[in-house]
Every structure is written in structure tokens, then in C-alpha cells.
CSV table of C-alpha atoms in Angstrom, one decimal:
chain,number,residue,atom,x,y,z
A,1195,MET,CA,20.7,-4.5,-33.2
A,1196,GLY,CA,18.2,-4.3,-36.1
A,1197,ASP,CA,16.1,-1.2,-36.8
A,1198,ALA,CA,12.9,-2.9,-35.7
A,1199,LYS,CA,14.5,-4.0,-32.4
A,1200,LEU,CA,15.9,-0.6,-31.8
A,1201,GLY,CA,12.6,1.0,-32.5
A,1202,GLN,CA,10.9,-1.3,-29.9
A,1203,TRP,CA,13.5,-0.3,-27.3
A,1204,LEU,CA,13.1,3.4,-28.0
A,1205,ASN,CA,9.3,3.1,-27.8
A,1206,LEU,CA,9.7,1.3,-24.4
A,1207,LEU,CA,12.1,4.1,-23.2
A,1208,VAL,CA,9.6,6.8,-24.2
A,1209,CYS,CA,6.8,5.0,-22.3
A,1210,VAL,CA,8.9,4.7,-19.2
A,1211,LEU,CA,9.8,8.4,-19.4
A,1212,ILE,CA,6.2,9.4,-19.9
A,1213,LEU,CA,5.2,7.2,-16.9
A,1214,LEU,CA,7.9,8.8,-14.7
A,1215,LYS,CA,6.8,12.3,-15.7
A,1216,ALA,CA,3.1,11.4,-15.1
A,1217,GLU,CA,3.7,10.0,-11.6
A,1218,GLY,CA,6.1,12.5,-10.2
A,1219,GLY,CA,9.4,12.2,-12.0
A,1220,SER,CA,12.8,10.9,-10.9
A,1221,VAL,CA,14.3,12.4,-7.7
A,1222,GLY,CA,18.0,12.5,-7.1
A,1223,ILE,CA,19.7,11.0,-4.1
A,1224,THR,CA,21.1,12.9,-1.1
A,1225,TYR,CA,24.0,11.2,0.8
A,1226,LEU,CA,24.2,12.3,4.4
A,1227,GLU,CA,28.0,12.2,4.7
A,1228,SER,CA,27.9,14.2,8.0
A,1229,ALA,CA,26.2,11.3,9.6
A,1230,VAL,CA,29.2,9.0,9.3
A,1231,ALA,CA,31.1,10.8,12.1
A,1232,LYS,CA,28.1,10.1,14.4
A,1233,GLY,CA,28.2,6.4,13.6
A,1234,ALA,CA,24.9,6.7,11.7
A,1235,VAL,CA,25.8,4.4,8.8
A,1236,CYS,CA,24.5,1.6,6.6
A,1237,LEU,CA,25.5,-2.0,7.3
A,1238,ASP,CA,28.8,-1.6,5.4
A,1239,GLY,CA,29.7,1.7,7.0
A,1240,SER,CA,28.6,3.9,4.1
A,1241,ALA,CA,26.6,7.1,4.6
A,1242,PRO,CA,22.8,6.9,4.8
A,1243,ALA,CA,20.7,8.4,2.0
A,1244,TYR,CA,17.3,9.8,1.0
A,1245,HIS,CA,15.5,11.4,-1.9
A,1246,PHE,CA,13.9,14.8,-1.4
A,1247,ASP,CA,11.4,16.6,-3.6
A,1248,LYS,CA,10.7,20.1,-2.2
A,1249,GLY,CA,7.2,21.3,-1.5
A,1250,SER,CA,5.6,24.4,-3.0
A,1251,GLY,CA,2.6,26.7,-2.6
A,1252,SER,CA,0.1,25.5,0.0
A,1253,GLY,CA,2.3,22.5,0.7
A,1254,ALA,CA,5.6,24.4,1.4
A,1255,ASN,CA,5.3,23.8,5.1
A,1256,ASN,CA,3.9,20.3,5.0
A,1257,TRP,CA,6.1,17.2,5.0
A,1258,VAL,CA,5.6,13.5,4.3
A,1259,VAL,CA,8.6,11.2,5.1
A,1260,HIS,CA,8.2,7.8,3.6
A,1261,MET,CA,10.6,4.9,4.6
A,1262,GLU,CA,11.6,2.3,2.2
A,1263,GLY,CA,10.9,-1.4,2.9
A,1264,GLY,CA,13.1,-4.5,2.3
A,1265,GLY,CA,12.8,-7.1,5.1
A,1266,TRP,CA,15.4,-7.8,7.8
A,1267,CYS,CA,18.6,-9.6,8.4
A,1268,ASN,CA,18.6,-11.8,11.5
A,1269,ASN,CA,22.2,-13.0,11.9
A,1270,VAL,CA,25.8,-12.3,10.8
A,1271,GLU,CA,25.5,-14.5,7.7
A,1272,THR,CA,22.3,-12.8,6.3
A,1273,CYS,CA,23.6,-9.3,7.2
A,1274,LEU,CA,26.9,-9.9,5.5
A,1275,ASP,CA,24.9,-10.9,2.3
A,1276,ARG,CA,22.7,-7.8,2.7
A,1277,LYS,CA,25.7,-5.4,3.1
A,1278,THR,CA,26.7,-6.1,-0.5
A,1279,THR,CA,23.3,-4.9,-1.8
A,1280,ASP,CA,21.4,-1.6,-1.9
A,1281,LEU,CA,19.7,-2.7,1.3
A,1282,GLY,CA,23.0,-2.6,3.1
A,1283,SER,CA,25.1,0.0,1.3
A,1284,SER,CA,24.3,3.4,-0.1
A,1285,LYS,CA,27.1,2.7,-2.6
A,1286,LYS,CA,24.9,0.2,-4.3
A,1287,MET,CA,21.8,2.4,-4.4
A,1288,ASP,CA,20.4,3.9,-7.6
A,1289,LYS,CA,21.2,7.6,-7.9
A,1290,SER,CA,17.6,8.5,-8.6
A,1291,PHE,CA,14.2,7.3,-7.6
A,1292,GLY,CA,10.8,7.7,-9.3
A,1293,PHE,CA,8.2,9.2,-6.9
A,1294,SER,CA,4.7,7.9,-7.3
A,1295,GLY,CA,1.6,7.1,-5.2
A,1296,ILE,CA,1.7,8.9,-1.9
A,1297,LEU,CA,4.9,10.7,-3.1
A,1298,GLY,CA,3.4,11.6,-6.5
A,1299,SER,CA,3.5,15.3,-7.6
A,1300,LYS,CA,0.3,15.4,-9.7
A,1301,GLN,CA,-2.7,17.0,-8.0
A,1302,SER,CA,-5.1,14.9,-10.0
A,1303,SER,CA,-3.7,11.6,-8.6
A,1304,ASN,CA,-2.4,12.7,-5.2
A,1305,PRO,CA,-4.7,15.7,-4.3
A,1306,ASP,CA,-3.9,15.8,-0.6
A,1307,PHE,CA,-0.1,15.6,-0.6
A,1308,PHE,CA,1.0,16.4,-4.2
A,1309,ASN,CA,2.8,19.7,-3.3
A,1310,TRP,CA,4.1,18.7,0.1
A,1311,ASN,CA,7.8,18.2,0.9
A,1312,ARG,CA,8.2,14.6,0.0
A,1313,ILE,CA,11.0,12.4,1.2
A,1314,LYS,CA,11.9,8.8,0.5
A,1315,VAL,CA,14.3,7.5,3.2
A,1316,ARG,CA,16.4,4.6,1.9
A,1317,TYR,CA,16.7,1.5,4.0
A,1318,CYS,CA,20.1,0.0,4.6
A,1319,ASP,CA,20.2,-1.4,8.1
A,1320,GLY,CA,18.0,-4.4,8.1
A,1321,SER,CA,16.3,-3.7,11.5
A,1322,SER,CA,13.4,-1.4,10.5
A,1323,PHE,CA,15.6,1.5,11.8
A,1324,THR,CA,15.9,0.1,15.4
A,1325,GLY,CA,19.4,-1.2,15.8
A,1326,ASP,CA,22.4,0.2,17.5
A,1327,ALA,CA,25.3,-2.3,17.7
A,1328,PHE,CA,28.6,-3.1,16.0
A,1329,ASP,CA,30.3,-6.3,15.0
A,1330,PRO,CA,34.0,-5.5,14.6
A,1331,ALA,CA,35.0,-9.0,13.5
A,1332,ASN,CA,32.8,-8.8,10.5
A,1333,LYS,CA,32.7,-5.0,10.1
A,1334,LEU,CA,28.9,-4.9,10.4
A,1335,TYR,CA,27.3,-1.6,11.5
A,1336,PHE,CA,23.9,-2.3,13.1
A,1337,ARG,CA,23.0,1.4,13.3
A,1338,GLY,CA,19.4,1.7,12.1
A,1339,ALA,CA,18.3,3.9,15.0
A,1340,ARG,CA,21.2,6.3,14.5
A,1341,VAL,CA,20.5,6.5,10.8
A,1342,TRP,CA,16.8,7.3,11.4
A,1343,GLN,CA,17.7,10.1,13.9
A,1344,ALA,CA,20.5,11.5,11.7
A,1345,ILE,CA,18.1,11.8,8.7
A,1346,MET,CA,15.4,13.3,10.9
A,1347,ASP,CA,17.8,15.9,12.3
A,1348,ASP,CA,19.0,16.8,8.8
A,1349,LEU,CA,15.4,17.2,7.6
A,1350,MET,CA,14.5,19.3,10.6
A,1351,ALA,CA,17.4,21.6,9.8
A,1352,LYS,CA,16.2,21.9,6.2
A,1353,GLY,CA,12.8,23.2,7.3
A,1354,MET,CA,10.8,20.3,8.7
A,1355,ARG,CA,11.0,21.9,12.2
A,1356,ASN,CA,8.6,24.6,10.9
A,1357,ALA,CA,6.1,22.1,9.5
A,1358,GLN,CA,2.4,22.8,9.9
A,1359,ASN,CA,1.6,19.1,9.0
A,1360,ALA,CA,3.9,16.1,9.1
A,1361,ILE,CA,3.5,12.5,8.2
A,1362,LEU,CA,5.8,9.5,8.9
A,1363,SER,CA,4.9,6.7,6.6
A,1364,GLY,CA,6.5,3.5,5.2
A,1365,CYS,CA,5.9,0.3,3.4
A,1366,SER,CA,6.6,-3.2,4.6
A,1367,ALA,CA,9.7,-3.1,6.9
A,1368,GLY,CA,9.4,0.6,6.5
A,1369,GLY,CA,5.7,0.4,7.5
A,1370,LEU,CA,6.8,-1.4,10.6
A,1371,ALA,CA,9.4,1.3,11.2
A,1372,SER,CA,6.6,4.0,10.9
A,1373,ILE,CA,4.8,2.2,13.8
A,1374,LEU,CA,7.9,1.7,16.0
A,1375,ASN,CA,9.1,5.3,15.4
A,1376,CYS,CA,5.8,7.1,15.3
A,1377,ASP,CA,5.7,8.5,18.8
A,1378,ARG,CA,9.4,9.4,18.5
A,1379,PHE,CA,8.6,11.3,15.3
A,1380,ARG,CA,5.8,13.2,17.1
A,1381,SER,CA,8.3,14.2,19.8
A,1382,LEU,CA,10.4,16.1,17.3
A,1383,PHE,CA,7.7,18.8,16.7
A,1384,PRO,CA,6.0,21.4,18.8
A,1385,ALA,CA,2.4,20.6,20.0
A,1386,THR,CA,1.0,23.0,17.3
A,1387,THR,CA,2.2,20.7,14.4
A,1388,LYS,CA,-0.3,18.2,13.2
A,1389,VAL,CA,1.7,14.9,13.2
A,1390,LYS,CA,0.4,11.5,12.1
A,1391,CYS,CA,1.7,8.2,10.8
A,1392,ILE,CA,0.8,5.8,8.0
A,1393,ALA,CA,1.8,2.1,8.0
A,1394,ASP,CA,1.5,0.4,4.6
A,1395,ALA,CA,1.8,-3.5,4.9
A,1396,GLY,CA,3.6,-3.0,8.2
A,1397,PHE,CA,1.3,-4.8,10.6
A,1398,PHE,CA,3.0,-8.1,10.7
A,1399,LEU,CA,1.1,-10.6,12.8
A,1400,ASN,CA,2.5,-12.7,15.6
A,1401,ALA,CA,0.8,-15.9,14.5
A,1402,LYS,CA,1.5,-19.7,14.3
A,1403,ASP,CA,2.5,-21.2,11.0
A,1404,VAL,CA,1.0,-24.2,9.3
A,1405,SER,CA,3.2,-26.6,11.3
A,1406,GLY,CA,2.0,-25.1,14.6
A,1407,GLY,CA,5.3,-23.4,15.2
A,1408,SER,CA,6.2,-19.7,15.5
A,1409,HIS,CA,8.7,-19.2,12.7
A,1410,ILE,CA,8.2,-15.4,12.6
A,1411,GLY,CA,8.5,-15.1,16.4
A,1412,THR,CA,11.9,-16.8,16.3
A,1413,PHE,CA,13.0,-14.8,13.4
A,1414,TYR,CA,12.1,-11.4,15.0
A,1415,SER,CA,13.8,-12.5,18.2
A,1416,GLN,CA,17.0,-13.0,16.2
A,1417,VAL,CA,16.7,-9.6,14.5
A,1418,VAL,CA,16.3,-7.8,17.8
A,1419,ALA,CA,19.2,-9.7,19.4
A,1420,THR,CA,21.5,-9.3,16.3
A,1421,HIS,CA,20.9,-5.5,16.0
A,1422,GLY,CA,20.7,-4.6,19.6
A,1423,SER,CA,17.2,-3.2,19.0
A,1424,ALA,CA,15.8,-3.7,22.5
A,1425,LYS,CA,16.8,-0.2,23.7
A,1426,ASN,CA,15.2,1.5,20.7
A,1427,LEU,CA,11.9,-0.2,20.7
A,1428,PRO,CA,9.0,1.8,22.2
A,1429,ALA,CA,9.4,1.9,26.0
A,1430,SER,CA,5.6,1.9,26.3
A,1431,CYS,CA,5.8,-1.7,25.2
A,1432,THR,CA,9.2,-3.0,26.5
A,1433,SER,CA,8.2,-1.9,30.0
A,1434,ARG,CA,5.3,-4.4,29.8
A,1435,MET,CA,6.8,-7.4,27.9
A,1436,ARG,CA,9.9,-8.9,26.4
A,1437,PRO,CA,11.6,-6.6,23.8
A,1438,GLU,CA,11.3,-9.1,21.0
A,1439,LEU,CA,7.5,-9.1,21.4
A,1440,CYS,CA,7.6,-5.3,20.8
A,1441,PHE,CA,8.7,-5.9,17.2
A,1442,PHE,CA,5.1,-6.9,16.6
A,1443,PRO,CA,2.7,-4.0,16.0
A,1444,GLN,CA,-0.1,-5.7,17.9
A,1445,ASN,CA,1.9,-5.2,21.1
A,1446,VAL,CA,2.9,-1.6,20.3
A,1447,VAL,CA,-0.1,0.0,18.8
A,1448,PRO,CA,-2.4,-0.1,21.9
A,1449,PHE,CA,0.0,2.1,23.8
A,1450,MET,CA,0.8,4.6,21.0
A,1451,GLN,CA,-0.1,8.3,21.5
A,1452,THR,CA,0.2,9.5,17.9
A,1453,PRO,CA,-2.6,9.1,15.3
A,1454,ILE,CA,-1.9,6.3,12.8
A,1455,PHE,CA,-3.5,4.9,9.7
A,1456,PHE,CA,-3.1,1.3,8.5
A,1457,ILE,CA,-3.1,0.3,4.8
A,1458,ASN,CA,-3.0,-3.5,4.6
A,1459,SER,CA,-4.4,-6.5,3.0
A,1460,GLY,CA,-6.2,-9.1,5.1
A,1461,TYR,CA,-4.4,-11.6,2.9
A,1462,ASP,CA,-1.0,-9.9,2.8
A,1463,SER,CA,1.0,-11.9,0.3
A,1464,TRP,CA,4.3,-11.7,2.2
A,1465,GLN,CA,2.7,-12.8,5.4
A,1466,ILE,CA,0.9,-15.7,3.8
A,1467,LYS,CA,4.2,-16.8,2.3
A,1468,ASN,CA,6.5,-16.2,5.3
A,1469,ILE,CA,4.4,-16.1,8.5
A,1470,LEU,CA,1.6,-18.6,7.8
A,1471,ALA,CA,3.3,-21.0,5.4
A,1472,PRO,CA,7.1,-20.4,5.4
A,1473,SER,CA,9.2,-22.9,3.6
A,1474,ALA,CA,10.7,-24.1,6.9
A,1475,ALA,CA,7.2,-25.1,8.0
A,1476,ASP,CA,6.3,-26.8,4.7
A,1477,SER,CA,8.9,-29.6,4.3
A,1478,LYS,CA,6.7,-31.4,1.8
A,1479,LYS,CA,6.1,-28.3,-0.3
A,1480,GLU,CA,2.3,-28.7,-0.1
A,1481,TRP,CA,1.9,-25.0,0.0
A,1482,LYS,CA,4.2,-24.1,-2.9
A,1483,ASN,CA,1.5,-23.7,-5.5
A,1484,CYS,CA,-1.1,-22.3,-3.2
A,1485,LYS,CA,1.2,-19.5,-2.1
A,1486,LEU,CA,1.6,-18.4,-5.7
A,1487,ASP,CA,-2.1,-18.5,-6.6
A,1488,PHE,CA,-5.1,-18.9,-4.3
A,1489,LYS,CA,-6.9,-20.7,-7.1
A,1490,LYS,CA,-4.4,-23.5,-6.7
A,1491,CYS,CA,-5.2,-24.0,-3.0
A,1492,SER,CA,-7.1,-27.0,-1.7
A,1493,ALA,CA,-10.3,-26.5,0.3
A,1494,PRO,CA,-8.5,-27.1,3.6
A,1495,GLN,CA,-5.7,-24.7,2.6
A,1496,LEU,CA,-8.3,-22.0,1.8
A,1497,LYS,CA,-9.9,-22.5,5.2
A,1498,ILE,CA,-6.5,-22.0,6.9
A,1499,ILE,CA,-6.0,-18.8,4.8
A,1500,GLN,CA,-9.5,-17.5,5.6
A,1501,ASP,CA,-8.8,-18.2,9.3
A,1502,TYR,CA,-5.6,-16.2,9.1
A,1503,ARG,CA,-7.5,-13.2,7.6
A,1504,THR,CA,-10.1,-13.5,10.4
A,1505,LEU,CA,-7.2,-13.4,12.9
A,1506,PHE,CA,-5.6,-10.5,11.2
A,1507,VAL,CA,-8.7,-8.4,11.1
A,1508,SER,CA,-9.6,-9.1,14.7
A,1509,THR,CA,-6.0,-8.4,15.9
A,1510,ILE,CA,-5.6,-5.1,14.1
A,1511,THR,CA,-9.0,-3.8,15.1
A,1512,LYS,CA,-8.4,-4.8,18.7
A,1513,ALA,CA,-5.0,-3.1,18.7
A,1514,ALA,CA,-6.4,0.1,17.1
A,1515,GLY,CA,-9.3,0.3,19.5
A,1516,SER,CA,-12.2,2.7,18.9
A,1517,SER,CA,-10.4,6.0,18.6
A,1518,PRO,CA,-11.1,7.8,15.3
A,1519,ALA,CA,-7.4,8.8,15.4
A,1520,ARG,CA,-6.7,5.2,14.3
A,1521,GLY,CA,-7.9,4.7,10.8
A,1522,MET,CA,-7.6,1.8,8.4
A,1523,TRP,CA,-8.2,0.6,4.9
A,1524,ILE,CA,-8.0,-3.2,4.8
A,1525,ASP,CA,-8.6,-4.9,1.4
A,1526,SER,CA,-9.0,-8.6,0.5
A,1527,CYS,CA,-6.4,-8.6,-2.3
A,1528,TYR,CA,-3.4,-10.8,-2.4
A,1529,ALA,CA,-1.0,-7.9,-2.2
A,1530,HIS,CA,1.8,-6.3,-0.2
A,1531,CYS,CA,2.5,-2.6,-0.2
A,1532,GLN,CA,-0.1,-0.5,-2.0
A,1533,SER,CA,0.7,3.2,-1.3
A,1534,GLY,CA,3.8,3.6,-3.4
A,1535,ARG,CA,2.4,3.1,-6.9
A,1536,GLN,CA,-0.2,5.2,-8.6
A,1537,VAL,CA,-2.1,2.2,-9.9
A,1538,THR,CA,-2.9,1.1,-6.4
A,1539,TRP,CA,-2.9,4.5,-4.7
A,1540,SER,CA,-5.3,6.4,-6.9
A,1541,SER,CA,-6.1,5.5,-10.5
A,1542,ASP,CA,-9.0,4.5,-12.6
A,1543,SER,CA,-8.2,0.9,-11.9
A,1544,SER,CA,-7.3,1.2,-8.2
A,1545,THR,CA,-8.7,-1.3,-5.7
A,1546,LEU,CA,-11.8,-0.1,-3.9
A,1547,VAL,CA,-13.0,-0.9,-0.4
A,1548,ALA,CA,-16.5,0.4,0.4
A,1549,LYS,CA,-16.2,2.3,-2.9
A,1550,THR,CA,-13.1,4.1,-1.6
A,1551,LYS,CA,-9.6,4.3,-3.0
A,1552,ILE,CA,-6.6,4.3,-0.7
A,1553,ALA,CA,-5.7,7.9,-1.5
A,1554,SER,CA,-9.2,9.1,-0.6
A,1555,ALA,CA,-9.3,7.1,2.6
A,1556,VAL,CA,-5.9,8.4,3.8
A,1557,GLY,CA,-6.7,12.0,2.8
A,1558,ASP,CA,-10.1,11.9,4.6
A,1559,TRP,CA,-8.5,10.5,7.7
A,1560,PHE,CA,-5.6,12.9,7.8
A,1561,HIS,CA,-7.7,16.0,7.3
A,1562,GLU,CA,-10.4,14.6,9.6
A,1563,ARG,CA,-13.2,14.7,7.1
A,1564,GLY,CA,-14.8,11.7,8.8
A,1565,VAL,CA,-14.0,8.5,10.6
A,1566,VAL,CA,-12.2,6.1,8.2
A,1567,ARG,CA,-12.5,2.4,9.0
A,1568,LYS,CA,-12.8,0.5,5.7
A,1569,ILE,CA,-12.6,-3.3,6.0
A,1570,ASP,CA,-13.2,-5.4,2.9
A,1571,CYS,CA,-15.3,-8.6,2.7
A,1572,PRO,CA,-13.4,-11.9,2.5
A,1573,TYR,CA,-11.7,-13.3,-0.7
A,1574,PRO,CA,-12.8,-13.6,-3.5
A,1575,CYS,CA,-15.5,-10.9,-3.1
A,1576,ASN,CA,-13.6,-7.8,-4.5
A,1577,PRO,CA,-13.4,-7.6,-8.3
A,1578,THR,CA,-11.4,-4.4,-8.2
A,1579,CYS,CA,-8.3,-6.0,-6.6
A,1580,GLN,CA,-4.9,-4.9,-7.9
A,1581,SER,CA,-2.1,-7.2,-6.8
A,1582,SER,CA,1.0,-5.2,-5.7
A,1583,ASP,CA,4.3,-5.8,-4.0
A,1584,SER,CA,5.8,-2.5,-5.0
A,1585,GLU,CA,8.9,-1.1,-3.3
A,1586,SER,CA,9.0,-3.8,-0.6
A,1587,ASN,CA,12.1,-5.5,-1.9
A,1588,LEU,CA,11.3,-8.5,0.3
A,1589,PRO,CA,12.5,-12.0,-0.6
A,1590,GLN,CA,9.8,-14.5,-1.4
A,1591,ASP,CA,11.2,-16.7,1.4
A,1592,ILE,CA,12.1,-15.3,4.8
A,1593,ASN,CA,15.2,-17.4,4.8
A,1594,ALA,CA,16.4,-16.1,1.5
């Protein structure tokens, strides 16, 4: 390698290190080996894992537990593929993880949570932490619910049981998990603990696709059946309707008891690509370019996308109801997952909705400094938009 090329690489490395330091640094992994005996394991049978940055000062007794995203596997074939990756095996996970956004450790950029105990729960089950089954023929461990419980038990033993404030959050499939496990998380603590949940890009809509079918409905039914999730979905929902319908937040949120905040785009990029216009519903590939860039959409396609946003906003506001305990920040950016990176969480260039950054909206809601319901105007009205699909790890095609 020439001196010039080497110099470029060194400069890049320095920039990366500076960025990591500025946003909270790199946090080492904890393998929960004691969970294996309880059958609380990843798809391949390996121990579950998380990253833990200990709180200090005024945040020493406050906790934010953030669950990683990464889609779902809906049958043996897709779960076998997944088990060979970091989304199915802790053996494949990076040994360290850079904390940023809601997990960031700088007061200037994360003023409400910077010195809390901050945990990143790694995702290796493919069911949004709801499964409890085993496939001996293929040695697939569908144990998401056990993994979630084992990690919570371990954190409680490490001091979370004494929390004054506690948040369960997550992005994408982890955001869905924060909804499905929110009341269960609340039940871990005494009544004196302030417990709330945050779902980032986790409100997946039960909607028809462009062919008039329900691709996402079929897919979620397969996830629930494959993982044996029914018994671990909220009973407040499954007592009223079929279990597979309780994988959709719109059917769970109305019956939740714990306060929750929704961070979402009305034009969630993953939902547009996989719920509204999945490849299976677009045999002629008429939506291929439109899904990559709204500027390449035809007028009829934009109308369909605008109708989807209207349906999303009406569905989430109806599910949330009028309680101030349910807050939301809904932008009009083509984005998916916006709480895990500083640039979208709280920076000089962060997206604004009603002149408010995500970090400010979440902080105001958690600390009850006012009712927080921020809903953006329709595309393309917001010039501050920052596209983001950070930490979601979701494939661009639900069938991938």
C-alpha cells in the first residue's frame, strides 16, 4: 500500500474513533452463559448477549434498555439462514458496539438519558422476543421469550430492581418488541418506579399491499406459528382476537397499561417497501424505482403512498387514544429507525417536527414537561428530513 493510500486509511480511522468517542464510545459485549441451562438461547443454541454501559451520578438508578432490530424469520428455511448470522447466533456478533442516539453518553446531545444505565440487547431469535419452541430436526431454538426474560432477570440482579426510572425501548423489530413486552416490563418493578416504553419504527401496519392482498398478514401469521409465539403475546389482545393479529401494534396498544411513546415516519421506508409494495405483490416491478426514491414515483403511485401515510396516522392516533401517557413524534421523512444515531436523535442537522427534535420530544414526554403529540405535514413539506435506517438490519425485501 502506498504512503498516500495509507495516509487516507489512517485519517479515516481517526475520524471513526473521534466519532465513536463523541457519540458514546464502544461498549463491550456480555454473553449470558447462565441462560443456556434455562433454554434461553439464540436460534443456533448460543448464549444471548447484551452491551451494558453503567450509569453514574444522577443517573445511577435510572435504566434504559434498548432492543436491537433485525426483522423476522417466518419458516425453517429463513430461520436456518438466519442462524448463521449475528441475528441468529451470538458467536457471529461483534464484540463491541458503538452507543449513540438514545444510548449516547454526552450530556450535550442526550441530556435526559446520557448518564443512565444504558443497555443494548442483541437480537438473535427472529420473533421480536416472543417465541418459545424447538425444532429438533433442524436444531433451531425458537426461544425469544426466554431470552428476553433471562436478560431482564440478569439486569434486575445487577441493580435494575432498584431503578427509580426505567425505559424499555427498541428499533424496528426491537420497537415491536418494546410494544409487545411493555406491560411485562412494567410488571418487573414496584409501583414506585416510573416505567415507560419507547417504540422506534415499531408500529407496523396491518394494511393491504398494492395488489390488494395482505402479504404482511400472511408473513406475520407464519412468524407466530413457526416460533410458537401465541402464548407470549399480550393476553389483553389474544383474549379478544386471533394470536397472529396480536403481532400488529394497532391491536395491542389500545389495551396497554404502561405509558408508551412512538417514534415513526408516516412514510416508513421499510413499510413502503415490504408492506405496501413488496416484491411479491409487484410482479411487473413497477414499484422498483419508486421504492428507492419518491421523486421517481408516478402520480398514481404517489397518491397510493399518500393514502398509506393517511392510514398510518389515523391508525396510530386511534390506537393511542387521547391519553397524555401515549406520546408520539411522527415525521414525513423516508426513514426507518431514528433514535439510534446522533444525527437523527439530536444534532444540528436533526429532523424537526413542529420545531422539535426527537430527543427533546422524548425527554419532554418522559419527564412530563407537557403533552407531546408531534405529527408532521405530508411529504414533501419537511426540508429538515434526515433519511435513516440505522441499526434495523432489515432486508430490503421481506422475502430476503
